Amino acid sequence: MRYLTAILFVGMATVAPGQTIVGTWQLTEEKPCLAQQMELTDTENELLPGFGPSGNAVARTIRFGPKGKGEEGIFEAGKKKGTDKTPFRYQLSGGELQFLDKKSGIVKERFVVDELTPVKLRFHRVGRDCGMRTFSKIK
C-alpha cells in the first residue's frame, strides 16, 4: 500500500507541474493608480473618442529567463529587434515577484503576483492595490 501511494504522488508531481513565470510576456493592460482613483468629467468623456490609437504600434515586453535573469524592452511593428532593452535580475518567492539589483542582489522592487496561468500574468506593487499590470504570454 505504501508503494502504491508513493507511486501516486510521484506521478501527480510529474503530470501536473506548477505554473512558471519563465518566458516572454507582452503588456496588455496597465492601470496606473491615478486612473483607478479619478472619474472622468463630462468634458473628458466627450473628448475621449477623439484620441484614437497612434499610427505607430508598439508593444512592451518582458522576458523572464530560467536562471533569474530577464530583460524588458519595447518593440515596434515591422521591426525584429526591440529598442530600449533593459536587463534585470529577479526572483519569485511564494506569491511575490522581486526585482533585484544586478551587482549586490538587494531587492529593489517588490510585486504581489495576483494571477499566474500558462497564458496570463497579473501583478501589482506591494503596499498598493492600484497600479495593476496584466501580461499575456507570447513565447
C-alpha positions as protocol buffer text, in pm:
chain_id: "A"
residue {
  index: 1
  type: MET
  ca { x: 0 y: 0 z: 0 }
}
residue {
  index: 2
  type: ARG
  ca { x: 283 y: 242 z: 81 }
}
residue {
  index: 3
  type: TYR
  ca { x: 445 y: 161 z: -251 }
}
residue {
  index: 4
  type: LEU
  ca { x: 122 y: 241 z: -440 }
}
residue {
  index: 5
  type: THR
  ca { x: 80 y: 570 z: -251 }
}
residue {
  index: 6
  type: ALA
  ca { x: 439 y: 674 z: -327 }
}
residue {
  index: 7
  type: ILE
  ca { x: 392 y: 599 z: -699 }
}
residue {
  index: 8
  type: LEU
  ca { x: 68 y: 800 z: -700 }
}
residue {
  index: 9
  type: PHE
  ca { x: 236 y: 1110 z: -551 }
}
residue {
  index: 10
  type: VAL
  ca { x: 535 y: 1087 z: -786 }
}
residue {
  index: 11
  type: GLY
  ca { x: 302 y: 1050 z: -1082 }
}
residue {
  index: 12
  type: MET
  ca { x: 99 y: 1355 z: -979 }
}
residue {
  index: 13
  type: ALA
  ca { x: 415 y: 1563 z: -942 }
}
residue {
  index: 14
  type: THR
  ca { x: 533 y: 1479 z: -1294 }
}
residue {
  index: 15
  type: VAL
  ca { x: 193 y: 1515 z: -1462 }
}
residue {
  index: 16
  type: ALA
  ca { x: 88 y: 1844 z: -1301 }
}
residue {
  index: 17
  type: PRO
  ca { x: 389 y: 2077 z: -1287 }
}
residue {
  index: 18
  type: GLY
  ca { x: 345 y: 2419 z: -1127 }
}
residue {
  index: 19
  type: GLN
  ca { x: 298 y: 2739 z: -1323 }
}
residue {
  index: 20
  type: THR
  ca { x: 618 y: 2903 z: -1434 }
}
residue {
  index: 21
  type: ILE
  ca { x: 696 y: 3266 z: -1499 }
}
residue {
  index: 22
  type: VAL
  ca { x: 974 y: 3178 z: -1745 }
}
residue {
  index: 23
  type: GLY
  ca { x: 903 y: 3304 z: -2095 }
}
residue {
  index: 24
  type: THR
  ca { x: 825 y: 3621 z: -2289 }
}
residue {
  index: 25
  type: TRP
  ca { x: 523 y: 3825 z: -2184 }
}
residue {
  index: 26
  type: GLN
  ca { x: 356 y: 4123 z: -2355 }
}
residue {
  index: 27
  type: LEU
  ca { x: 194 y: 4401 z: -2155 }
}
residue {
  index: 28
  type: THR
  ca { x: -177 y: 4403 z: -2243 }
}
residue {
  index: 29
  type: GLU
  ca { x: -319 y: 4625 z: -1972 }
}
residue {
  index: 30
  type: GLU
  ca { x: -178 y: 4874 z: -1724 }
}
residue {
  index: 31
  type: LYS
  ca { x: -391 y: 5059 z: -1472 }
}
residue {
  index: 32
  type: PRO
  ca { x: -199 y: 5341 z: -1303 }
}
residue {
  index: 33
  type: CYS
  ca { x: -309 y: 5449 z: -956 }
}
residue {
  index: 34
  type: LEU
  ca { x: -441 y: 5785 z: -1074 }
}
residue {
  index: 35
  type: ALA
  ca { x: -654 y: 5627 z: -1347 }
}
residue {
  index: 36
  type: GLN
  ca { x: -823 y: 5400 z: -1096 }
}
residue {
  index: 37
  type: GLN
  ca { x: -896 y: 5675 z: -843 }
}
residue {
  index: 38
  type: MET
  ca { x: -1020 y: 5954 z: -1070 }
}
residue {
  index: 39
  type: GLU
  ca { x: -1351 y: 5965 z: -1251 }
}
residue {
  index: 40
  type: LEU
  ca { x: -1375 y: 6134 z: -1591 }
}
residue {
  index: 41
  type: THR
  ca { x: -1565 y: 6461 z: -1623 }
}
residue {
  index: 42
  type: ASP
  ca { x: -1829 y: 6521 z: -1891 }
}
residue {
  index: 43
  type: THR
  ca { x: -1581 y: 6719 z: -2100 }
}
residue {
  index: 44
  type: GLU
  ca { x: -1322 y: 6440 z: -2083 }
}
residue {
  index: 45
  type: ASN
  ca { x: -1584 y: 6184 z: -2183 }
}
residue {
  index: 46
  type: GLU
  ca { x: -1671 y: 6397 z: -2489 }
}
residue {
  index: 47
  type: LEU
  ca { x: -1306 y: 6436 z: -2592 }
}
residue {
  index: 48
  type: LEU
  ca { x: -1204 y: 6073 z: -2531 }
}
residue {
  index: 49
  type: PRO
  ca { x: -1328 y: 5930 z: -2867 }
}
residue {
  index: 50
  type: GLY
  ca { x: -1110 y: 6185 z: -3049 }
}
residue {
  index: 51
  type: PHE
  ca { x: -797 y: 6031 z: -2900 }
}
residue {
  index: 52
  type: GLY
  ca { x: -766 y: 5730 z: -3127 }
}
residue {
  index: 53
  type: PRO
  ca { x: -478 y: 5485 z: -3137 }
}
residue {
  index: 54
  type: SER
  ca { x: -146 y: 5616 z: -3260 }
}
residue {
  index: 55
  type: GLY
  ca { x: -29 y: 5535 z: -3611 }
}
residue {
  index: 56
  type: ASN
  ca { x: 280 y: 5358 z: -3480 }
}
residue {
  index: 57
  type: ALA
  ca { x: 202 y: 5035 z: -3294 }
}
residue {
  index: 58
  type: VAL
  ca { x: 442 y: 4941 z: -3015 }
}
residue {
  index: 59
  type: ALA
  ca { x: 449 y: 4654 z: -2769 }
}
residue {
  index: 60
  type: ARG
  ca { x: 611 y: 4646 z: -2427 }
}
residue {
  index: 61
  type: THR
  ca { x: 753 y: 4305 z: -2347 }
}
residue {
  index: 62
  type: ILE
  ca { x: 926 y: 4146 z: -2054 }
}
residue {
  index: 63
  type: ARG
  ca { x: 1125 y: 3823 z: -2069 }
}
residue {
  index: 64
  type: PHE
  ca { x: 1193 y: 3609 z: -1763 }
}
residue {
  index: 65
  type: GLY
  ca { x: 1481 y: 3364 z: -1805 }
}
residue {
  index: 66
  type: PRO
  ca { x: 1517 y: 3033 z: -1620 }
}
residue {
  index: 67
  type: LYS
  ca { x: 1818 y: 3142 z: -1410 }
}
residue {
  index: 68
  type: GLY
  ca { x: 1672 y: 3458 z: -1253 }
}
residue {
  index: 69
  type: LYS
  ca { x: 1772 y: 3693 z: -1535 }
}
residue {
  index: 70
  type: GLY
  ca { x: 1550 y: 3879 z: -1777 }
}
residue {
  index: 71
  type: GLU
  ca { x: 1506 y: 4188 z: -1990 }
}
residue {
  index: 72
  type: GLU
  ca { x: 1239 y: 4443 z: -2061 }
}
residue {
  index: 73
  type: GLY
  ca { x: 1201 y: 4617 z: -2396 }
}
residue {
  index: 74
  type: ILE
  ca { x: 983 y: 4796 z: -2650 }
}
residue {
  index: 75
  type: PHE
  ca { x: 908 y: 4651 z: -2993 }
}
residue {
  index: 76
  type: GLU
  ca { x: 770 y: 4845 z: -3289 }
}
residue {
  index: 77
  type: ALA
  ca { x: 551 y: 4692 z: -3557 }
}
residue {
  index: 78
  type: GLY
  ca { x: 753 y: 4571 z: -3854 }
}
residue {
  index: 79
  type: LYS
  ca { x: 1086 y: 4558 z: -3669 }
}
residue {
  index: 80
  type: LYS
  ca { x: 1252 y: 4238 z: -3549 }
}
residue {
  index: 81
  type: LYS
  ca { x: 1472 y: 4385 z: -3277 }
}
residue {
  index: 82
  type: GLY
  ca { x: 1341 y: 4573 z: -2980 }
}
residue {
  index: 83
  type: THR
  ca { x: 1469 y: 4905 z: -2852 }
}
residue {
  index: 84
  type: ASP
  ca { x: 1542 y: 5026 z: -2503 }
}
residue {
  index: 85
  type: LYS
  ca { x: 1615 y: 4675 z: -2371 }
}
residue {
  index: 86
  type: THR
  ca { x: 1688 y: 4681 z: -2000 }
}
residue {
  index: 87
  type: PRO
  ca { x: 1840 y: 4371 z: -1835 }
}
residue {
  index: 88
  type: PHE
  ca { x: 1744 y: 4282 z: -1479 }
}
residue {
  index: 89
  type: ARG
  ca { x: 1759 y: 4005 z: -1218 }
}
residue {
  index: 90
  type: TYR
  ca { x: 1454 y: 3866 z: -1043 }
}
residue {
  index: 91
  type: GLN
  ca { x: 1334 y: 3601 z: -803 }
}
residue {
  index: 92
  type: LEU
  ca { x: 987 y: 3458 z: -748 }
}
residue {
  index: 93
  type: SER
  ca { x: 927 y: 3352 z: -390 }
}
residue {
  index: 94
  type: GLY
  ca { x: 580 y: 3242 z: -290 }
}
residue {
  index: 95
  type: GLY
  ca { x: 332 y: 3490 z: -432 }
}
residue {
  index: 96
  type: GLU
  ca { x: 587 y: 3772 z: -456 }
}
residue {
  index: 97
  type: LEU
  ca { x: 795 y: 3879 z: -755 }
}
residue {
  index: 98
  type: GLN
  ca { x: 1113 y: 4063 z: -655 }
}
residue {
  index: 99
  type: PHE
  ca { x: 1337 y: 4264 z: -887 }
}
residue {
  index: 100
  type: LEU
  ca { x: 1697 y: 4262 z: -764 }
}
residue {
  index: 101
  type: ASP
  ca { x: 1998 y: 4489 z: -804 }
}
residue {
  index: 102
  type: LYS
  ca { x: 2237 y: 4336 z: -1059 }
}
residue {
  index: 103
  type: LYS
  ca { x: 2554 y: 4370 z: -851 }
}
residue {
  index: 104
  type: SER
  ca { x: 2451 y: 4343 z: -487 }
}
residue {
  index: 105
  type: GLY
  ca { x: 2139 y: 4126 z: -518 }
}
residue {
  index: 106
  type: ILE
  ca { x: 1942 y: 4360 z: -292 }
}
residue {
  index: 107
  type: VAL
  ca { x: 1566 y: 4374 z: -357 }
}
residue {
  index: 108
  type: LYS
  ca { x: 1483 y: 4695 z: -549 }
}
residue {
  index: 109
  type: GLU
  ca { x: 1112 y: 4643 z: -621 }
}
residue {
  index: 110
  type: ARG
  ca { x: 853 y: 4401 z: -486 }
}
residue {
  index: 111
  type: PHE
  ca { x: 528 y: 4297 z: -653 }
}
residue {
  index: 112
  type: VAL
  ca { x: 240 y: 4075 z: -544 }
}
residue {
  index: 113
  type: VAL
  ca { x: 151 y: 3817 z: -811 }
}
residue {
  index: 114
  type: ASP
  ca { x: -229 y: 3818 z: -833 }
}
residue {
  index: 115
  type: GLU
  ca { x: -262 y: 3567 z: -1116 }
}
residue {
  index: 116
  type: LEU
  ca { x: -18 y: 3333 z: -1289 }
}
residue {
  index: 117
  type: THR
  ca { x: -157 y: 3096 z: -1551 }
}
residue {
  index: 118
  type: PRO
  ca { x: 7 y: 2947 z: -1861 }
}
residue {
  index: 119
  type: VAL
  ca { x: -122 y: 3245 z: -2065 }
}
residue {
  index: 120
  type: LYS
  ca { x: -170 y: 3533 z: -1818 }
}
residue {
  index: 121
  type: LEU
  ca { x: 41 y: 3713 z: -1558 }
}
residue {
  index: 122
  type: ARG
  ca { x: -103 y: 3987 z: -1336 }
}
residue {
  index: 123
  type: PHE
  ca { x: 76 y: 4169 z: -1054 }
}
residue {
  index: 124
  type: HIS
  ca { x: 78 y: 4494 z: -856 }
}
residue {
  index: 125
  type: ARG
  ca { x: 327 y: 4673 z: -632 }
}
residue {
  index: 126
  type: VAL
  ca { x: 347 y: 4562 z: -267 }
}
residue {
  index: 127
  type: GLY
  ca { x: 161 y: 4801 z: -36 }
}
residue {
  index: 128
  type: ARG
  ca { x: -67 y: 4932 z: -312 }
}
residue {
  index: 129
  type: ASP
  ca { x: -379 y: 4774 z: -451 }
}
residue {
  index: 130
  type: CYS
  ca { x: -363 y: 5002 z: -752 }
}
residue {
  index: 131
  type: GLY
  ca { x: -110 y: 5001 z: -1037 }
}
residue {
  index: 132
  type: MET
  ca { x: -214 y: 4663 z: -1177 }
}
residue {
  index: 133
  type: ARG
  ca { x: -15 y: 4527 z: -1474 }
}
residue {
  index: 134
  type: THR
  ca { x: -150 y: 4244 z: -1689 }
}
residue {
  index: 135
  type: PHE
  ca { x: 68 y: 4047 z: -1932 }
}
residue {
  index: 136
  type: SER
  ca { x: -12 y: 3780 z: -2191 }
}
residue {
  index: 137
  type: LYS
  ca { x: 240 y: 3509 z: -2273 }
}
residue {
  index: 138
  type: ILE
  ca { x: 372 y: 3523 z: -2629 }
}
residue {
  index: 139
  type: LYS
  ca { x: 657 y: 3266 z: -2612 }
}
